[in-house]
Amino acid sequence: MDERVIAWIGLGANLGHPRQALGEAFETLAALPETRLLARSSIWRTAPVGAPGQPDYFNAVAKLETGLSPHILLRDIQAIEQEYGRERTFRNAPRTLDLDLLLYGDAILAFPDLVVPHERMHERAFVLAPLAEIDPSLEIPGVGSVAELLASITDQSVERMS
């Protein structure tokens, strides 16, 4: 693919050594073929969403420039998750590393295995806060601006760690 696209990847972990896993994941994302890491957010600490009684999460986002198609990029980030022992035992289960394709340029995609923009990203402070840190004017296609969406979420706390 000759066309380069800006893609945004959400990173999260709450098992093992989550901060270390996120740092290593940034490096691994930067090493993907036809891909360059343009920016990385700070690491943010958040309470788990949807499955109480588990450790807090550490979250971040990466801004990539890539020549990979959305499906190849998804395949590659899922392979990285597997390298970190990701298990999908139940929805919102604790995880050693979670990588989500949040945005792929201004594309709106709906496939059985891939939805972009990522579903519910506009409702989650742990996604919006790191995105706003890097690019507060970023628009989520068909939804709105990251800064405005983050300002509308008042019931979720996020803490910037580094």
mmCIF file of C-alpha atoms in Angstrom:
data_model
loop_
_atom_site.group_PDB
_atom_site.id
_atom_site.type_symbol
_atom_site.label_atom_id
_atom_site.label_comp_id
_atom_site.label_asym_id
_atom_site.label_seq_id
_atom_site.Cartn_x
_atom_site.Cartn_y
_atom_site.Cartn_z
ATOM 1 C CA MET A 1 0.000 0.000 0.000
ATOM 2 C CA ASP A 2 1.544 3.294 -1.081
ATOM 3 C CA GLU A 3 -0.810 5.591 0.775
ATOM 4 C CA ARG A 4 0.229 6.490 4.306
ATOM 5 C CA VAL A 5 -2.474 6.939 6.916
ATOM 6 C CA ILE A 6 -2.511 8.239 10.476
ATOM 7 C CA ALA A 7 -3.735 5.482 12.782
ATOM 8 C CA TRP A 8 -4.356 5.723 16.511
ATOM 9 C CA ILE A 9 -3.796 2.705 18.758
ATOM 10 C CA GLY A 10 -5.132 2.435 22.303
ATOM 11 C CA LEU A 11 -2.913 0.575 24.769
ATOM 12 C CA GLY A 12 -4.009 -0.849 28.107
ATOM 13 C CA ALA A 13 -2.844 -3.352 30.715
ATOM 14 C CA ASN A 14 -3.572 -4.243 34.319
ATOM 15 C CA LEU A 15 -1.833 -7.590 34.901
ATOM 16 C CA GLY A 16 1.838 -8.392 35.379
ATOM 17 C CA HIS A 17 3.953 -5.278 34.891
ATOM 18 C CA PRO A 18 1.548 -3.011 33.003
ATOM 19 C CA ARG A 19 3.699 0.121 32.767
ATOM 20 C CA GLN A 20 6.614 -1.914 31.451
ATOM 21 C CA ALA A 21 4.314 -3.686 28.967
ATOM 22 C CA LEU A 22 3.037 -0.366 27.628
ATOM 23 C CA GLY A 23 6.556 1.003 27.215
ATOM 24 C CA GLU A 24 7.653 -2.103 25.338
ATOM 25 C CA ALA A 25 4.477 -2.046 23.247
ATOM 26 C CA PHE A 26 5.276 1.479 22.027
ATOM 27 C CA GLU A 27 8.654 0.189 20.808
ATOM 28 C CA THR A 28 7.055 -2.828 19.145
ATOM 29 C CA LEU A 29 4.461 -0.652 17.395
ATOM 30 C CA ALA A 30 7.250 1.610 16.115
ATOM 31 C CA ALA A 31 8.966 -1.450 14.620
ATOM 32 C CA LEU A 32 5.963 -2.610 12.584
ATOM 33 C CA PRO A 33 6.619 -2.711 8.836
ATOM 34 C CA GLU A 34 5.718 0.416 6.864
ATOM 35 C CA THR A 35 4.974 2.168 10.143
ATOM 36 C CA ARG A 36 6.424 5.063 12.097
ATOM 37 C CA LEU A 37 5.549 6.117 15.644
ATOM 38 C CA LEU A 38 4.711 9.827 15.475
ATOM 39 C CA ALA A 39 3.637 10.421 19.078
ATOM 40 C CA ARG A 40 2.938 8.599 22.308
ATOM 41 C CA SER A 41 0.851 9.797 25.183
ATOM 42 C CA SER A 42 1.719 9.704 28.819
ATOM 43 C CA ILE A 43 0.573 6.686 30.767
ATOM 44 C CA TRP A 44 -2.763 7.207 32.526
ATOM 45 C CA ARG A 45 -4.098 5.225 35.477
ATOM 46 C CA THR A 46 -7.811 4.397 35.503
ATOM 47 C CA ALA A 47 -10.274 2.260 37.399
ATOM 48 C CA PRO A 48 -11.505 -0.803 35.489
ATOM 49 C CA VAL A 49 -14.634 -0.290 33.396
ATOM 50 C CA GLY A 50 -17.297 -2.971 33.165
ATOM 51 C CA ALA A 51 -15.682 -5.646 35.343
ATOM 52 C CA PRO A 52 -15.205 -4.563 38.976
ATOM 53 C CA GLY A 53 -12.824 -6.173 41.435
ATOM 54 C CA GLN A 54 -9.719 -6.136 39.260
ATOM 55 C CA PRO A 55 -6.552 -4.029 39.437
ATOM 56 C CA ASP A 56 -6.480 -0.504 38.017
ATOM 57 C CA TYR A 57 -5.530 -0.155 34.377
ATOM 58 C CA PHE A 58 -2.690 1.750 32.840
ATOM 59 C CA ASN A 59 -3.636 3.242 29.469
ATOM 60 C CA ALA A 60 -2.011 5.230 26.692
ATOM 61 C CA VAL A 61 -2.369 5.944 22.983
ATOM 62 C CA ALA A 62 0.048 5.845 20.081
ATOM 63 C CA LYS A 63 -0.172 7.942 16.937
ATOM 64 C CA LEU A 64 1.225 6.032 13.965
ATOM 65 C CA GLU A 65 1.854 6.813 10.342
ATOM 66 C CA THR A 66 1.386 3.564 8.466
ATOM 67 C CA GLY A 67 1.202 2.082 5.009
ATOM 68 C CA LEU A 68 -0.512 -1.022 6.379
ATOM 69 C CA SER A 69 -4.160 -1.653 5.583
ATOM 70 C CA PRO A 70 -6.524 -1.583 8.567
ATOM 71 C CA HIS A 71 -6.892 -5.374 8.579
ATOM 72 C CA ILE A 72 -3.130 -5.990 8.403
ATOM 73 C CA LEU A 73 -2.560 -3.449 11.167
ATOM 74 C CA LEU A 74 -5.228 -5.167 13.290
ATOM 75 C CA ARG A 75 -3.605 -8.558 12.650
ATOM 76 C CA ASP A 76 -0.215 -7.192 13.661
ATOM 77 C CA ILE A 77 -1.411 -5.560 16.886
ATOM 78 C CA GLN A 78 -3.295 -8.733 17.840
ATOM 79 C CA ALA A 79 -0.059 -10.682 17.307
ATOM 80 C CA ILE A 80 1.683 -8.280 19.720
ATOM 81 C CA GLU A 81 -1.061 -8.932 22.280
ATOM 82 C CA GLN A 82 -0.489 -12.657 21.905
ATOM 83 C CA GLU A 83 3.253 -12.213 22.509
ATOM 84 C CA TYR A 84 2.290 -10.683 25.860
ATOM 85 C CA GLY A 85 0.009 -13.576 26.760
ATOM 86 C CA ARG A 86 -3.305 -11.841 26.114
ATOM 87 C CA GLU A 87 -6.219 -14.119 26.903
ATOM 88 C CA ARG A 88 -9.799 -13.276 25.994
ATOM 89 C CA THR A 89 -11.585 -15.191 28.746
ATOM 90 C CA PHE A 90 -14.553 -12.799 29.057
ATOM 91 C CA ARG A 91 -15.547 -9.276 28.041
ATOM 92 C CA ASN A 92 -13.531 -6.629 29.942
ATOM 93 C CA ALA A 93 -11.345 -9.321 31.526
ATOM 94 C CA PRO A 94 -8.039 -8.235 33.086
ATOM 95 C CA ARG A 95 -5.205 -8.311 30.581
ATOM 96 C CA THR A 96 -1.452 -8.267 30.232
ATOM 97 C CA LEU A 97 -1.735 -6.076 27.127
ATOM 98 C CA ASP A 98 -4.654 -4.763 25.126
ATOM 99 C CA LEU A 99 -4.118 -2.970 21.821
ATOM 100 C CA ASP A 100 -7.080 -1.435 20.003
ATOM 101 C CA LEU A 101 -7.191 0.176 16.588
ATOM 102 C CA LEU A 102 -9.071 3.330 17.539
ATOM 103 C CA LEU A 103 -8.901 5.386 14.355
ATOM 104 C CA TYR A 104 -7.590 4.789 10.843
ATOM 105 C CA GLY A 105 -7.380 8.148 9.110
ATOM 106 C CA ASP A 106 -10.910 9.463 8.738
ATOM 107 C CA ALA A 107 -12.257 6.043 7.745
ATOM 108 C CA ILE A 108 -15.522 4.680 9.060
ATOM 109 C CA LEU A 109 -15.342 0.891 8.783
ATOM 110 C CA ALA A 110 -17.749 -1.830 9.872
ATOM 111 C CA PHE A 111 -16.574 -5.408 9.385
ATOM 112 C CA PRO A 112 -17.362 -8.408 11.579
ATOM 113 C CA ASP A 113 -13.790 -8.354 12.930
ATOM 114 C CA LEU A 114 -13.053 -4.608 12.793
ATOM 115 C CA VAL A 115 -15.047 -1.478 13.584
ATOM 116 C CA VAL A 116 -13.412 1.947 13.192
ATOM 117 C CA PRO A 117 -13.789 4.314 14.929
ATOM 118 C CA HIS A 118 -13.512 1.866 17.794
ATOM 119 C CA GLU A 119 -16.903 1.340 19.410
ATOM 120 C CA ARG A 120 -17.404 3.186 22.681
ATOM 121 C CA MET A 121 -14.062 5.042 22.469
ATOM 122 C CA HIS A 122 -16.017 8.304 22.596
ATOM 123 C CA GLU A 123 -17.498 7.246 25.966
ATOM 124 C CA ARG A 124 -14.229 6.339 27.672
ATOM 125 C CA ALA A 125 -12.067 8.859 29.474
ATOM 126 C CA PHE A 126 -9.152 6.401 29.473
ATOM 127 C CA VAL A 127 -9.088 6.707 25.663
ATOM 128 C CA LEU A 128 -10.052 10.362 25.291
ATOM 129 C CA ALA A 129 -7.623 11.797 27.885
ATOM 130 C CA PRO A 130 -4.493 10.365 26.209
ATOM 131 C CA LEU A 131 -5.839 11.353 22.770
ATOM 132 C CA ALA A 132 -6.505 14.900 23.995
ATOM 133 C CA GLU A 133 -3.006 15.073 25.437
ATOM 134 C CA ILE A 134 -1.527 14.532 21.977
ATOM 135 C CA ASP A 135 -4.152 16.203 19.769
ATOM 136 C CA PRO A 136 -7.127 17.907 21.496
ATOM 137 C CA SER A 137 -8.493 19.074 18.131
ATOM 138 C CA LEU A 138 -8.647 15.502 16.814
ATOM 139 C CA GLU A 139 -12.050 14.607 15.383
ATOM 140 C CA ILE A 140 -13.598 11.174 15.746
ATOM 141 C CA PRO A 141 -15.317 10.682 12.377
ATOM 142 C CA GLY A 142 -19.077 10.813 12.721
ATOM 143 C CA VAL A 143 -18.882 11.548 16.476
ATOM 144 C CA GLY A 144 -17.116 14.812 17.345
ATOM 145 C CA SER A 145 -13.983 16.380 18.759
ATOM 146 C CA VAL A 146 -11.930 14.573 21.372
ATOM 147 C CA ALA A 147 -11.755 17.660 23.618
ATOM 148 C CA GLU A 148 -15.524 18.182 23.610
ATOM 149 C CA LEU A 149 -16.240 14.504 24.191
ATOM 150 C CA LEU A 150 -13.774 14.345 27.093
ATOM 151 C CA ALA A 151 -15.331 17.437 28.686
ATOM 152 C CA SER A 152 -18.718 15.715 28.609
ATOM 153 C CA ILE A 153 -17.490 12.714 30.637
ATOM 154 C CA THR A 154 -17.570 13.675 34.275
ATOM 155 C CA ASP A 155 -18.106 10.312 35.983
ATOM 156 C CA GLN A 156 -14.792 8.660 35.040
ATOM 157 C CA SER A 157 -11.533 9.613 36.700
ATOM 158 C CA VAL A 158 -8.187 9.328 34.966
ATOM 159 C CA GLU A 159 -4.815 10.155 36.482
ATOM 160 C CA ARG A 160 -1.805 11.083 34.385
ATOM 161 C CA MET A 161 1.181 9.058 35.625
ATOM 162 C CA SER A 162 4.068 9.991 33.343
#
